[in-house]
Coordinates of C-alpha atoms in Angstrom, one line a residue:
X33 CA 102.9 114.1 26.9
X34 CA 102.5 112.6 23.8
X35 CA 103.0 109.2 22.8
X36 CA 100.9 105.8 23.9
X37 CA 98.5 106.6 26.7
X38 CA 97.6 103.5 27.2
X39 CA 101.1 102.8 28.4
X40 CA 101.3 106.0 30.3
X41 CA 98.6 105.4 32.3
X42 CA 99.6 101.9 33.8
X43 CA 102.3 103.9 35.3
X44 CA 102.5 105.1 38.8
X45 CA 101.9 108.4 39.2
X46 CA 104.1 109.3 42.0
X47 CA 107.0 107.8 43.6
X48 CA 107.9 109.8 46.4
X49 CA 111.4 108.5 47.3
X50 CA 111.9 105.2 45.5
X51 CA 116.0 105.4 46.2
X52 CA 117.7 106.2 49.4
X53 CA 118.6 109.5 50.1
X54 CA 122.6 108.8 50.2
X55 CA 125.0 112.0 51.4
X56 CA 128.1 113.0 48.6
X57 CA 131.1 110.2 48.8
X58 CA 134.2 111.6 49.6
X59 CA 137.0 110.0 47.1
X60 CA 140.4 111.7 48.0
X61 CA 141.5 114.5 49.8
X62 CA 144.2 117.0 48.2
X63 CA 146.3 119.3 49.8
X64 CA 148.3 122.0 48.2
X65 CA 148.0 123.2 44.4
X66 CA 149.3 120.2 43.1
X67 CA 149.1 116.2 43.8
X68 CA 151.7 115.1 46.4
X69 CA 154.2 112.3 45.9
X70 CA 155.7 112.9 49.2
X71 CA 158.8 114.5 48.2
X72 CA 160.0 118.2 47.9
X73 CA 158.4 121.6 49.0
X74 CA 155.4 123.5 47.8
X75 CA 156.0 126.4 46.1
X76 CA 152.7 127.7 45.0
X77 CA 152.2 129.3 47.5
X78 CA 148.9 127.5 48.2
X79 CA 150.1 124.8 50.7
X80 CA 147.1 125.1 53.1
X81 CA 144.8 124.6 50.6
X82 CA 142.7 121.4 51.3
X83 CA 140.1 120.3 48.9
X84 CA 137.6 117.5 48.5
X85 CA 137.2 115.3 46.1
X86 CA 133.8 114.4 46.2
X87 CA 130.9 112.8 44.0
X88 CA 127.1 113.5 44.4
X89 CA 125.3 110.8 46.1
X90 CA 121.3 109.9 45.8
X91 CA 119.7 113.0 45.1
X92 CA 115.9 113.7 47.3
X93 CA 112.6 114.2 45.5
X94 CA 111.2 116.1 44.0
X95 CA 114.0 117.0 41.8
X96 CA 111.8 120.3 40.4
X97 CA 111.3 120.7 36.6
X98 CA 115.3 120.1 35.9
X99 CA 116.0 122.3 32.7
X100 CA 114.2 123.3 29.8
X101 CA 114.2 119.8 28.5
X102 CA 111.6 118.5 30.5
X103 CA 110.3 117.3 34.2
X104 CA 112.9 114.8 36.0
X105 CA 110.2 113.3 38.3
X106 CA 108.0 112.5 35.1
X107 CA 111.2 110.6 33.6
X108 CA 112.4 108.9 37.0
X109 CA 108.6 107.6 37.5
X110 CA 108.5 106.6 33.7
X111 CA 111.6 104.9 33.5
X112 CA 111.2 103.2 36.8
X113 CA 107.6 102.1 35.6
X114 CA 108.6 100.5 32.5
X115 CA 111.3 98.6 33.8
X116 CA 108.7 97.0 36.2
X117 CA 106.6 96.2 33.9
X118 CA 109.7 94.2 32.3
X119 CA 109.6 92.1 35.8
X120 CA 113.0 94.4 36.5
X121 CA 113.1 95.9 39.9
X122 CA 114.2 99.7 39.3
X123 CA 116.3 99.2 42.6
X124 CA 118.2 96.1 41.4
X125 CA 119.1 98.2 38.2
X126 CA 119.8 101.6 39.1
X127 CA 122.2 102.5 42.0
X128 CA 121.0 106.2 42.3
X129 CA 120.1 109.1 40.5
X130 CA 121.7 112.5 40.9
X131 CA 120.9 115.9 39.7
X132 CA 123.8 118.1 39.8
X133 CA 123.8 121.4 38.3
X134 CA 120.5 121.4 36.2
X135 CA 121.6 117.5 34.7
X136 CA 120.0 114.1 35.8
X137 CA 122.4 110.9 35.6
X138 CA 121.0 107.2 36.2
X139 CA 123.9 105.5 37.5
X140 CA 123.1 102.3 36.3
X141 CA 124.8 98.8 36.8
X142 CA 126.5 97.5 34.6
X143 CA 124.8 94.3 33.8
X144 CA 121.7 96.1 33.6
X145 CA 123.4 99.2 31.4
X146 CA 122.0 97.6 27.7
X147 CA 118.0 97.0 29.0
X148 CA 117.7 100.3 31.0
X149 CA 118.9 102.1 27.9
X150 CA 116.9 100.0 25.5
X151 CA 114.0 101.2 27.5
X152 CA 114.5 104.7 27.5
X153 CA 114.8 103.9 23.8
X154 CA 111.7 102.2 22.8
X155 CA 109.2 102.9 25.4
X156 CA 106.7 105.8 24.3
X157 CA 106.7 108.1 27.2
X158 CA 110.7 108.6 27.2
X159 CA 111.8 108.0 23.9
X160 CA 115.9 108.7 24.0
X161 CA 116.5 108.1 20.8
X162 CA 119.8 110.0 20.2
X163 CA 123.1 108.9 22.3
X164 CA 125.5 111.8 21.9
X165 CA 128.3 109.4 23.1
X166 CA 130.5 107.3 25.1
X167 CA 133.1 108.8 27.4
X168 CA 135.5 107.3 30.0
X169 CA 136.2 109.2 33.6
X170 CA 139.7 107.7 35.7
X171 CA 139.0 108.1 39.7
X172 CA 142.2 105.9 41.1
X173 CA 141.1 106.5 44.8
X174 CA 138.1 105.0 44.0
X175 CA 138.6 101.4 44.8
X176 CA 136.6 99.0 43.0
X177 CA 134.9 101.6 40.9
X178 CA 138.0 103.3 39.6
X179 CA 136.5 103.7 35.7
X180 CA 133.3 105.6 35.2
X181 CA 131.6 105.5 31.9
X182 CA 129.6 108.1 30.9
X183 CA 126.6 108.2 28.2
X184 CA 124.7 111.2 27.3
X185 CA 121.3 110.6 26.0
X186 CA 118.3 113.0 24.4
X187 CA 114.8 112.6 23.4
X188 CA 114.0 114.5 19.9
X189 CA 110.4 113.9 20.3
X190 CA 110.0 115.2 23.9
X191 CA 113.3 117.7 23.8
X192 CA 115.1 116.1 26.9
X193 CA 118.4 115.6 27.7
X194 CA 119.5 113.0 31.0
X195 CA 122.9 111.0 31.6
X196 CA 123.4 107.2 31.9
X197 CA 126.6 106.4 34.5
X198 CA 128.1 103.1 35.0
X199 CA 131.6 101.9 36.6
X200 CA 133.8 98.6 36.6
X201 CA 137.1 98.2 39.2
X202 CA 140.3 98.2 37.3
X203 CA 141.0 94.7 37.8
X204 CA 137.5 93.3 36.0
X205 CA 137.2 96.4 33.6
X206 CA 134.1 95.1 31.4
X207 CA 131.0 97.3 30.5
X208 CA 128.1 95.5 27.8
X209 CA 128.4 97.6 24.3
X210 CA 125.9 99.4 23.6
X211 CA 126.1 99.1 19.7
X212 CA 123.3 96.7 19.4
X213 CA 121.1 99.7 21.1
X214 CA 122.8 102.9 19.5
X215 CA 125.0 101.7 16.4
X216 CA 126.3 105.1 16.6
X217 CA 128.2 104.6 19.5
X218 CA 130.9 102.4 17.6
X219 CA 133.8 105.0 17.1
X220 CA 132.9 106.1 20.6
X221 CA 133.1 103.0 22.4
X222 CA 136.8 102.4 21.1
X223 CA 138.0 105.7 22.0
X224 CA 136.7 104.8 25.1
X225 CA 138.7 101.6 25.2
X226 CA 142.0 102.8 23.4
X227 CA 142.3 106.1 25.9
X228 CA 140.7 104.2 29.2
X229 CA 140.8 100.6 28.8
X230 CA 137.5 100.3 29.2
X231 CA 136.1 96.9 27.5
X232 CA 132.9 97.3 25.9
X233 CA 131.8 93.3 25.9
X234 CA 129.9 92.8 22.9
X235 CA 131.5 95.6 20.7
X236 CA 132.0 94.0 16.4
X237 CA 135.4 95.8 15.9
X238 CA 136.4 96.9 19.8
X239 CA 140.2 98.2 18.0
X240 CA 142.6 101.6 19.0
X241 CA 141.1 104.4 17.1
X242 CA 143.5 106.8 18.1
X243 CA 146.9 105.3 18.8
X244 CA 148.8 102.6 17.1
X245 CA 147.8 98.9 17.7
X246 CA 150.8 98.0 19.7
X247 CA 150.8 101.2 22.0
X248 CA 151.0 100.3 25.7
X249 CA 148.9 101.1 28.0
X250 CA 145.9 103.9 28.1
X251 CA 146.6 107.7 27.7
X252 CA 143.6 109.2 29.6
X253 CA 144.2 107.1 32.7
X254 CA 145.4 109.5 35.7
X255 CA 148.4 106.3 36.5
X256 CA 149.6 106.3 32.8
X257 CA 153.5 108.2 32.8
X258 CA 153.5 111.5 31.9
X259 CA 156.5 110.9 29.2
X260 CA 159.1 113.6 27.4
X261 CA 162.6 113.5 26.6
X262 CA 165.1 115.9 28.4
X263 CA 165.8 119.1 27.2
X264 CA 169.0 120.9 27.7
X265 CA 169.3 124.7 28.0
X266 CA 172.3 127.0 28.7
X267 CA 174.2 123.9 29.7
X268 CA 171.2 123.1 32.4
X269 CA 169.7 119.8 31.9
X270 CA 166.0 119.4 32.0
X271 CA 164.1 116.2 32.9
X272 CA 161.7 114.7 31.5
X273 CA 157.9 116.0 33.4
X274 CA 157.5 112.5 35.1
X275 CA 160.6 112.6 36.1
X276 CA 160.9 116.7 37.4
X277 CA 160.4 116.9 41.3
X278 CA 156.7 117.1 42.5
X279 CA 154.8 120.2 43.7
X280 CA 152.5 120.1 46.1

């Protein structure tokens, strides 16, 4: 690897389980081919069908050579290595890590989310010096951590790519910016903000970017009202989609 040795060596060289193994959490449970409000019949024809919704939990080591962008061992151990060094117990920082799928996510607290990815910034051995975004995720049924924010991340000098994850409930829905660590993620973080109402703390200009100023509420969000007008055909009257009865 290249970079500062010197730094690379005063890391461990194995962690063999730092985290808790921790089983998939189960968020909701949906019956039918559509969500259920309780009222009418389902017509899908799919009415038995009972699905999970579920999201990766602590994933065991060794996580294997990931992708083609590089060993996820090597960056757990690196990451987890500097931040101790910074007098920041990996454990109090990061909540798990998952790899699902060929991609590793750090779900990271919030109030940790700025210095864990200043590190994987600045320190020689990981070197993330390209966030390719911000996005916002709405899970209702999970209750106190009902928005997710997402941030992809990728080294150019070592040709890796991981995920940073953080959530905040709906009723305190604050997340630090992280402008001051990738400017780049202005635009982003308002997106974020105008289509979640997510509140990046710490954001210069945190404005709607994509509807007007005085717009109520937040698009993406699974509880915002479908909308529509009605629409009348061959003397039939057609109601608006929130309004139209409910398959399920």
């Amino acid at each position: 690897m290249s970079g500062d040795d010197s730094a690379v060596e005063r890391r461990p060289a194995d962690l063999s389980q730092p985290l808790a193994v921790q089983a998939a959490e189960v968020i909701a449970v949906r019956k039918g081919m559509f969500p259920s409000d309780g009222g009418g019949g389902d017509t899908s024809g799919y009415g038995r069908l009972v699905r999970r919704i579920e999201l990766p939990g602590q994933s065991p080591r060794p996580y294997g050579p990931g992708d083609s962008y590089g060993a996820f061992d090597e960056i757990e151990n690196e990451l987890f290595g500097a931040l101790d060094e910074q007098g920041l117990a990996p454990e109090r920082a990061i909540e798990r890590v998952v790899v699902y799928r060929g991609q590793m996510t750090f779900q990271v607290r919030r109030e940790h989310l700025a210095q864990v990815a200043r590190t994987l910034r600045d320190d020689p051995a990981l070197r993330f010096e390209l966030c390719l975004g911000v996005s916002g995720v709405h899970f209702p049924h999970e209750v106190g951590r009902e928005l997710h924010v997402s941030v992809p991340l990728m080294s150019i000098t070592h040709n890796r790519r991981i995920s940073l994850e953080t959530t905040c409930p709906d009723s305190d829905p604050h997340v630090p910016s992280l402008y001051g660590v990738y400017p780049a993620v202005d635009w982003h973080e308002r997106e974020t903000w105008d289509m979640f109402g997510v509140i990046f703390d710490g954001h210069p200009a945190l404005t709607r970017i994509l509807m007007p100023d005085d717009w109520p509420g937040h698009p993406q969000r699974k509880d915002y009202p479908l909308g529509g007008i009605p629409v009348e055909y061959k003397g039939a009257e057609i109601p608006p989609p929130d309004q139209r009865r409910a398959y399920h």
